[in-house]
Amino acid sequence: MHLAERSAPDERPNETTRLRARLAADGVPVLDLSDSNPTRHGLTDAGVLEAVRRAVPAAASYEPDPRGPRSARVALAGRYGGVPEDYYLTASTSEAYAWLLQLLCDPGDAVAVPAPGYPLVEPLARLAGVRTVPYAVHHLHPYGWSVDTGQVAALAARPDVRAVVAVSPGNPTGAYLRAAERGSMEAACRAGGAALVLDEVFAPFRLDAAPGDTVPPSSSEPERPCTTFTLDGLSKLVCAPQLKLSWLRVAGPAGELPTVHRALETVADTYLSVSSPVALALPEILDRAEASVTATRARLAANLAVAHALLDDDGFRVRRCGGGWTVLVDVPRYLPDEQLVLTLLAEAHLAVHPGYFYDLPTPGTLALSLLPEPPAFEVGCRRLRAAVQALA
């Protein structure tokens, strides 16, 4: 049997994966500071799951709607603005990306993605027969990150680039898209005929961002200069990735929107992927969102303060983290990055992500999840510092 090249799995586990498997087989516990699954850190509100349970009887009658149940979309419009017709429910932001790749691109077309950035769009694009081209996000300490808007403009002007993806705040950079940056990107997309895809799943989790670093989530605003798709979902908002519910909102020039909606509704109607109970529970879940965000943000802020206290001197540096669930830490370079990660795992029994996982151009940078419970996070930071210093 022949498998399509774009779907054939890479079955070669890397050295880190093999080492973790050996440690697990030997019963060696590993403190995982790379884990960003909130269900493993006690952050999912039990009331959210109860809301889904209460919605099950109402799901006994199936009434398919390509955009999702109207009651859910009314709740989204009430929270984020616009009208219910602007919104489409999807099973995940990954699925929302997949829909947009099919909506906007023919095989062989391309989308522009930020670098460094979380490697999500690339495999989705490959499965859709679409290419990705990177644009740079530069870091300048202590000011933080900035988008290379000139490079974005050049990419958006290319006939093969059908969309520009922006993540605000970025993962793992933690940088929010500034108003001037977004305005420049919108103008570039408008001039080049590309769409703008705004991933705002981490938007509520503001940490070190200054007022001028952030703009309100784009979904709260009316007509946009270019066709814009904004993504969000329950995975981050209420720390419930297992509920499999996200949404996208469409905005843009009024003259373009009817055609966009007709095409997107065709894609949505083909999948009809969202589970009825969770969709019908969405109004109640959104009512609980602020409490969930507040609790999660408190956890993130507490762990970020620990990182600053323990990993911000003597050759260690915590990069500015405007928001999100990840902090970047520069460490003294006694070993190449891959060897450092393996050494931390083998000798300190500590798992972290190397910066090259996210295409960070600078060596010696590690990405730490801010989600673990504070005592465990502090132990991990102390273990990291001691292990790196021992290499000297």
Short mmCIF file of C-alpha atoms in Angstrom, two decimals:
data_model
loop_
_atom_site.label_atom_id
_atom_site.label_comp_id
_atom_site.label_asym_id
_atom_site.label_seq_id
_atom_site.Cartn_x
_atom_site.Cartn_y
_atom_site.Cartn_z
CA MET A 1 0.00 0.00 0.00
CA HIS A 2 1.20 3.47 -0.86
CA LEU A 3 0.93 6.31 1.67
CA ALA A 4 0.82 9.89 0.50
CA GLU A 5 4.17 11.53 1.07
CA ARG A 6 2.55 14.40 2.96
CA SER A 7 0.97 12.00 5.50
CA ALA A 8 3.73 9.44 5.94
CA PRO A 9 4.90 9.61 9.58
CA ASP A 10 8.48 10.15 10.62
CA GLU A 11 8.93 7.04 12.75
CA ARG A 12 12.41 7.89 13.99
CA PRO A 13 12.18 9.11 17.62
CA ASN A 14 14.81 11.66 18.54
CA GLU A 15 17.44 11.14 21.22
CA THR A 16 15.44 13.01 23.86
CA THR A 17 12.37 10.85 23.27
CA ARG A 18 14.45 7.67 23.48
CA LEU A 19 16.10 8.82 26.71
CA ARG A 20 12.75 9.68 28.32
CA ALA A 21 11.47 6.23 27.38
CA ARG A 22 14.49 4.57 29.02
CA LEU A 23 14.07 6.63 32.19
CA ALA A 24 10.38 5.76 32.35
CA ALA A 25 11.16 2.05 31.87
CA ASP A 26 13.65 2.27 34.75
CA GLY A 27 11.09 3.97 36.98
CA VAL A 28 13.03 7.24 37.16
CA PRO A 29 10.69 10.20 37.80
CA VAL A 30 11.25 13.20 35.55
CA LEU A 31 10.22 16.74 36.52
CA ASP A 32 8.69 18.06 33.32
CA LEU A 33 9.03 21.83 32.84
CA SER A 34 8.00 21.47 29.20
CA ASP A 35 4.46 20.26 29.93
CA SER A 36 1.76 22.74 28.88
CA ASN A 37 -1.23 20.40 29.32
CA PRO A 38 -3.41 22.25 31.89
CA THR A 39 -5.37 19.13 32.81
CA ARG A 40 -2.18 17.76 34.42
CA HIS A 41 -1.71 20.83 36.59
CA GLY A 42 -5.06 21.16 38.33
CA LEU A 43 -6.24 24.17 36.33
CA THR A 44 -9.46 22.89 34.72
CA ASP A 45 -12.56 24.22 36.47
CA ALA A 46 -14.78 21.25 37.39
CA GLY A 47 -17.80 23.50 36.83
CA VAL A 48 -16.95 23.63 33.13
CA LEU A 49 -17.29 19.86 32.86
CA GLU A 50 -20.54 20.03 34.82
CA ALA A 51 -21.88 22.53 32.30
CA VAL A 52 -21.29 20.01 29.52
CA ARG A 53 -23.03 17.29 31.51
CA ARG A 54 -26.08 19.50 31.99
CA ALA A 55 -26.20 20.18 28.24
CA VAL A 56 -26.35 16.51 27.24
CA PRO A 57 -30.18 16.16 27.34
CA ALA A 58 -30.57 19.14 25.01
CA ALA A 59 -28.30 17.37 22.50
CA ALA A 60 -30.69 14.45 22.07
CA SER A 61 -32.12 16.14 18.97
CA TYR A 62 -29.56 16.73 16.22
CA GLU A 63 -30.01 19.96 14.30
CA PRO A 64 -26.86 20.46 12.22
CA ASP A 65 -25.74 23.99 11.44
CA PRO A 66 -22.49 24.53 9.50
CA ARG A 67 -21.58 27.45 11.76
CA GLY A 68 -22.54 25.70 15.01
CA PRO A 69 -25.59 26.14 17.25
CA ARG A 70 -26.90 29.68 17.17
CA SER A 71 -27.09 29.86 20.98
CA ALA A 72 -23.33 29.31 21.14
CA ARG A 73 -22.64 31.96 18.51
CA VAL A 74 -24.93 34.44 20.27
CA ALA A 75 -22.85 33.91 23.42
CA LEU A 76 -19.62 34.48 21.48
CA ALA A 77 -20.92 37.70 19.95
CA GLY A 78 -21.99 38.85 23.40
CA ARG A 79 -18.50 38.28 24.78
CA TYR A 80 -16.31 39.34 21.86
CA GLY A 81 -18.49 41.62 19.74
CA GLY A 82 -19.99 41.43 16.29
CA VAL A 83 -23.01 39.34 15.39
CA PRO A 84 -23.59 35.57 15.60
CA GLU A 85 -23.21 35.25 11.83
CA ASP A 86 -19.54 36.26 12.15
CA TYR A 87 -18.65 33.08 14.05
CA TYR A 88 -17.97 29.44 13.16
CA LEU A 89 -17.43 26.66 15.70
CA THR A 90 -14.64 24.16 15.13
CA ALA A 91 -13.32 21.23 17.14
CA SER A 92 -9.95 22.93 17.73
CA THR A 93 -7.80 25.79 16.56
CA SER A 94 -5.85 23.18 14.58
CA GLU A 95 -9.04 22.35 12.71
CA ALA A 96 -9.75 26.06 12.22
CA TYR A 97 -6.32 26.44 10.62
CA ALA A 98 -7.02 23.41 8.41
CA TRP A 99 -10.32 24.92 7.26
CA LEU A 100 -8.62 28.20 6.40
CA LEU A 101 -5.84 26.47 4.49
CA GLN A 102 -8.51 24.77 2.39
CA LEU A 103 -10.51 27.97 2.05
CA LEU A 104 -7.62 30.21 0.99
CA CYS A 105 -5.01 28.04 -0.70
CA ASP A 106 -4.70 25.78 -3.69
CA PRO A 107 -2.05 23.02 -3.56
CA GLY A 108 1.38 24.60 -3.90
CA ASP A 109 0.34 27.98 -2.48
CA ALA A 110 1.97 29.31 0.67
CA VAL A 111 1.16 30.98 3.99
CA ALA A 112 3.53 33.22 5.95
CA VAL A 113 4.21 32.19 9.56
CA PRO A 114 6.21 33.83 12.38
CA ALA A 115 9.67 32.57 13.30
CA PRO A 116 10.34 31.81 16.07
CA GLY A 117 6.99 30.22 16.72
CA TYR A 118 5.24 27.06 17.82
CA PRO A 119 5.42 24.42 15.04
CA LEU A 120 1.68 23.97 14.46
CA VAL A 121 0.84 25.50 11.09
CA GLU A 122 3.67 23.75 9.26
CA PRO A 123 2.38 20.16 9.62
CA LEU A 124 -1.20 21.29 8.98
CA ALA A 125 -0.06 23.05 5.82
CA ARG A 126 1.85 19.98 4.68
CA LEU A 127 -1.28 17.83 5.05
CA ALA A 128 -3.15 20.38 2.91
CA GLY A 129 -0.47 20.40 0.22
CA VAL A 130 0.47 23.97 1.15
CA ARG A 131 3.89 25.48 1.87
CA THR A 132 4.92 27.79 4.73
CA VAL A 133 7.35 30.69 4.44
CA PRO A 134 8.72 32.33 7.62
CA TYR A 135 8.89 35.98 8.56
CA ALA A 136 11.18 37.11 11.37
CA VAL A 137 10.21 38.19 14.87
CA HIS A 138 13.31 39.85 16.37
CA HIS A 139 14.31 40.02 20.05
CA LEU A 140 16.11 42.97 21.62
CA HIS A 141 16.76 42.76 25.34
CA PRO A 142 15.21 44.20 27.50
CA TYR A 143 12.57 45.66 25.16
CA GLY A 144 11.20 42.38 23.88
CA TRP A 145 10.08 41.29 20.44
CA SER A 146 9.16 43.07 17.24
CA VAL A 147 7.77 41.84 13.92
CA ASP A 148 9.79 42.40 10.75
CA THR A 149 6.89 44.20 9.05
CA GLY A 150 8.98 44.91 5.96
CA GLN A 151 9.45 41.20 5.42
CA VAL A 152 5.73 40.62 5.98
CA ALA A 153 4.93 43.24 3.33
CA ALA A 154 7.29 41.56 0.85
CA LEU A 155 5.75 38.15 1.48
CA ALA A 156 2.15 39.39 1.31
CA ALA A 157 2.91 40.92 -2.08
CA ARG A 158 3.88 37.53 -3.53
CA PRO A 159 1.10 35.95 -5.62
CA ASP A 160 1.67 32.53 -4.04
CA VAL A 161 1.26 33.77 -0.44
CA ARG A 162 -2.43 33.56 0.35
CA ALA A 163 -2.40 34.35 4.08
CA VAL A 164 -0.24 35.79 6.85
CA VAL A 165 -0.48 34.12 10.27
CA ALA A 166 0.09 36.18 13.42
CA VAL A 167 -0.06 34.86 17.00
CA SER A 168 -0.76 37.37 19.77
CA PRO A 169 0.80 36.81 22.21
CA GLY A 170 3.26 34.55 20.47
CA ASN A 171 4.24 31.09 21.62
CA PRO A 172 6.92 30.86 22.99
CA THR A 173 7.88 34.55 22.68
CA GLY A 174 5.02 35.83 24.82
CA ALA A 175 4.92 38.99 22.69
CA TYR A 176 1.62 40.68 21.86
CA LEU A 177 1.14 42.17 18.42
CA ARG A 178 1.43 45.95 18.77
CA ALA A 179 -1.15 48.24 17.17
CA ALA A 180 1.36 49.64 14.68
CA GLU A 181 2.54 46.15 13.74
CA ARG A 182 -0.97 44.92 13.15
CA GLY A 183 -1.84 48.00 11.14
CA SER A 184 1.19 47.44 8.93
CA MET A 185 0.31 43.77 8.47
CA GLU A 186 -3.29 44.62 7.58
CA ALA A 187 -2.13 47.16 5.01
CA ALA A 188 0.28 44.63 3.50
CA CYS A 189 -2.41 41.96 3.29
CA ARG A 190 -4.87 44.40 1.78
CA ALA A 191 -2.36 45.51 -0.87
CA GLY A 192 -1.28 41.96 -1.70
CA GLY A 193 -4.72 40.34 -1.59
CA ALA A 194 -3.74 38.03 1.27
CA ALA A 195 -5.85 37.19 4.32
CA LEU A 196 -4.72 37.83 7.88
CA VAL A 197 -5.10 34.95 10.37
CA LEU A 198 -4.89 36.10 14.01
CA ASP A 199 -4.41 33.38 16.62
CA GLU A 200 -5.38 34.93 19.96
CA VAL A 201 -5.74 31.85 22.15
CA PHE A 202 -3.32 33.27 24.75
CA ALA A 203 -4.67 36.84 24.65
CA PRO A 204 -6.28 36.87 28.14
CA PHE A 205 -3.08 35.79 29.90
CA ARG A 206 -1.26 39.10 30.17
CA LEU A 207 1.88 39.09 32.33
CA ASP A 208 4.79 41.52 31.73
CA ALA A 209 3.20 43.37 28.82
CA ALA A 210 3.27 47.17 29.03
CA PRO A 211 0.07 49.03 28.02
CA GLY A 212 1.60 50.05 24.70
CA ASP A 213 2.54 46.45 23.88
CA THR A 214 -1.00 45.17 23.55
CA VAL A 215 -4.09 45.93 21.54
CA PRO A 216 -7.59 44.65 22.26
CA PRO A 217 -8.31 41.26 20.69
CA SER A 218 -9.20 41.85 17.07
CA SER A 219 -12.52 40.06 17.43
CA SER A 220 -13.82 42.98 19.52
CA GLU A 221 -13.52 45.32 16.56
CA PRO A 222 -15.86 45.84 13.59
CA GLU A 223 -14.89 46.03 9.92
CA ARG A 224 -11.20 45.39 9.22
CA PRO A 225 -9.04 46.70 6.30
CA CYS A 226 -8.37 43.18 5.04
CA THR A 227 -10.17 39.87 5.34
CA THR A 228 -9.31 38.69 8.85
CA PHE A 229 -9.91 35.40 10.63
CA THR A 230 -9.52 35.38 14.42
CA LEU A 231 -9.02 32.08 16.26
CA ASP A 232 -9.71 31.25 19.91
CA GLY A 233 -11.05 28.37 21.95
CA LEU A 234 -11.67 26.59 25.24
CA SER A 235 -8.28 24.85 25.26
CA LYS A 236 -6.65 27.93 26.74
CA LEU A 237 -9.58 30.11 27.82
CA VAL A 238 -10.83 27.64 30.44
CA CYS A 239 -7.90 25.18 30.39
CA ALA A 240 -10.07 22.48 28.83
CA PRO A 241 -8.40 21.07 25.68
CA GLN A 242 -10.34 17.83 26.14
CA LEU A 243 -13.65 19.59 25.39
CA LYS A 244 -12.55 20.12 21.77
CA LEU A 245 -14.26 23.41 21.02
CA SER A 246 -12.79 26.45 19.32
CA TRP A 247 -14.11 29.17 17.07
CA LEU A 248 -13.12 31.53 14.34
CA ARG A 249 -14.56 34.92 13.59
CA VAL A 250 -14.61 36.49 10.14
CA ALA A 251 -14.16 40.24 9.65
CA GLY A 252 -13.07 42.43 6.78
CA PRO A 253 -14.21 44.80 4.04
CA ALA A 254 -17.98 44.58 3.69
CA GLY A 255 -17.81 43.96 -0.04
CA GLU A 256 -15.71 40.80 0.39
CA LEU A 257 -17.53 39.16 3.28
CA PRO A 258 -20.51 37.57 1.49
CA THR A 259 -18.24 35.58 -0.83
CA VAL A 260 -15.98 34.58 2.06
CA HIS A 261 -18.90 33.39 4.16
CA ARG A 262 -20.40 31.32 1.35
CA ALA A 263 -17.12 29.54 0.75
CA LEU A 264 -16.35 29.03 4.44
CA GLU A 265 -19.84 27.70 5.09
CA THR A 266 -19.23 25.09 2.37
CA VAL A 267 -16.06 23.95 4.15
CA ALA A 268 -17.80 23.93 7.54
CA ASP A 269 -20.80 22.01 6.21
CA THR A 270 -18.48 19.32 4.87
CA TYR A 271 -17.05 18.60 8.34
CA LEU A 272 -19.77 19.32 10.94
CA SER A 273 -17.18 18.30 13.52
CA VAL A 274 -18.27 19.98 16.75
CA SER A 275 -19.87 17.89 19.49
CA SER A 276 -23.40 19.12 20.31
CA PRO A 277 -23.16 18.88 24.15
CA VAL A 278 -20.08 21.08 24.42
CA ALA A 279 -21.42 23.55 21.84
CA LEU A 280 -24.73 23.85 23.67
CA ALA A 281 -22.88 24.29 26.96
CA LEU A 282 -20.78 27.15 25.58
CA PRO A 283 -22.93 30.02 26.96
CA GLU A 284 -22.56 28.68 30.51
CA ILE A 285 -18.87 27.92 30.00
CA LEU A 286 -18.21 31.48 28.84
CA ASP A 287 -19.90 32.73 32.00
CA ARG A 288 -17.21 30.87 33.97
CA ALA A 289 -14.33 32.03 31.78
CA GLU A 290 -13.22 35.07 33.79
CA ALA A 291 -12.81 33.09 36.99
CA SER A 292 -10.82 30.46 35.10
CA VAL A 293 -8.59 33.04 33.42
CA THR A 294 -7.97 34.81 36.74
CA ALA A 295 -6.90 31.57 38.45
CA THR A 296 -4.64 30.53 35.57
CA ARG A 297 -3.08 33.98 35.27
CA ALA A 298 -2.29 33.93 39.01
CA ARG A 299 -0.45 30.63 38.52
CA LEU A 300 1.46 31.99 35.52
CA ALA A 301 2.43 35.21 37.34
CA ALA A 302 3.60 33.35 40.44
CA ASN A 303 5.82 31.04 38.41
CA LEU A 304 7.18 33.89 36.30
CA ALA A 305 8.18 35.69 39.53
CA VAL A 306 10.02 32.54 40.65
CA ALA A 307 11.81 32.35 37.31
CA HIS A 308 12.98 35.96 37.71
CA ALA A 309 14.11 35.30 41.27
CA LEU A 310 16.09 32.16 40.45
CA LEU A 311 17.15 32.46 36.80
CA ASP A 312 17.92 36.11 36.16
CA ASP A 313 21.58 36.62 37.16
CA ASP A 314 25.08 35.12 36.88
CA GLY A 315 24.73 34.39 33.18
CA PHE A 316 21.06 33.39 33.37
CA ARG A 317 18.46 35.72 31.85
CA VAL A 318 14.68 35.56 31.77
CA ARG A 319 13.41 37.12 28.59
CA ARG A 320 10.53 39.53 28.77
CA CYS A 321 7.25 37.60 28.80
CA GLY A 322 4.31 39.78 27.80
CA GLY A 323 1.83 36.97 28.22
CA GLY A 324 1.02 33.35 27.51
CA TRP A 325 1.99 30.08 29.12
CA THR A 326 5.72 29.88 28.31
CA VAL A 327 8.82 31.77 29.44
CA LEU A 328 12.16 31.80 27.60
CA VAL A 329 15.34 31.58 29.68
CA ASP A 330 18.86 32.17 28.37
CA VAL A 331 21.45 30.03 30.18
CA PRO A 332 25.27 29.95 30.19
CA ARG A 333 26.50 28.02 27.15
CA TYR A 334 28.72 25.28 28.47
CA LEU A 335 27.28 22.71 26.06
CA PRO A 336 25.56 22.75 22.67
CA ASP A 337 21.78 22.98 23.08
CA GLU A 338 20.92 19.39 22.18
CA GLN A 339 23.59 18.03 24.51
CA LEU A 340 22.44 20.39 27.27
CA VAL A 341 18.85 19.17 27.06
CA LEU A 342 20.00 15.54 27.13
CA THR A 343 22.30 16.22 30.09
CA LEU A 344 19.54 17.93 32.06
CA LEU A 345 17.30 14.95 31.39
CA ALA A 346 19.89 12.25 32.14
CA GLU A 347 21.58 13.80 35.18
CA ALA A 348 19.03 16.23 36.69
CA HIS A 349 15.95 14.28 35.55
CA LEU A 350 14.55 17.55 34.28
CA ALA A 351 12.71 17.95 30.96
CA VAL A 352 12.76 21.29 29.14
CA HIS A 353 12.27 22.39 25.54
CA PRO A 354 15.28 23.71 23.64
CA GLY A 355 14.91 26.98 21.78
CA TYR A 356 15.61 25.35 18.43
CA PHE A 357 12.31 23.48 18.80
CA TYR A 358 10.69 26.85 18.01
CA ASP A 359 13.33 27.98 15.47
CA LEU A 360 14.88 30.47 17.88
CA PRO A 361 17.97 31.80 16.09
CA THR A 362 20.04 32.24 19.27
CA PRO A 363 21.60 29.23 21.02
CA GLY A 364 21.48 28.73 24.77
CA THR A 365 17.76 29.45 25.19
CA LEU A 366 15.32 27.10 26.93
CA ALA A 367 11.52 27.24 26.95
CA LEU A 368 9.79 26.52 30.27
CA SER A 369 6.08 25.98 30.80
CA LEU A 370 4.59 28.32 33.42
CA LEU A 371 1.71 25.93 34.17
CA PRO A 372 3.15 23.53 36.79
CA GLU A 373 2.12 23.96 40.40
CA PRO A 374 4.42 26.56 42.03
CA PRO A 375 6.30 24.20 44.39
CA ALA A 376 7.18 21.91 41.49
CA PHE A 377 8.11 24.86 39.27
CA GLU A 378 10.44 26.25 41.93
CA VAL A 379 12.12 22.87 42.40
CA GLY A 380 12.57 22.67 38.65
CA CYS A 381 14.13 26.13 38.40
CA ARG A 382 16.56 25.37 41.23
CA ARG A 383 17.44 22.04 39.66
CA LEU A 384 18.00 23.73 36.29
CA ARG A 385 20.30 26.37 37.75
CA ALA A 386 22.32 23.87 39.76
CA ALA A 387 22.70 21.48 36.82
CA VAL A 388 23.87 24.19 34.40
CA GLN A 389 26.28 25.69 36.94
CA ALA A 390 27.74 22.22 37.61
CA LEU A 391 28.77 22.09 33.94
CA ALA A 392 31.18 24.97 34.49
#
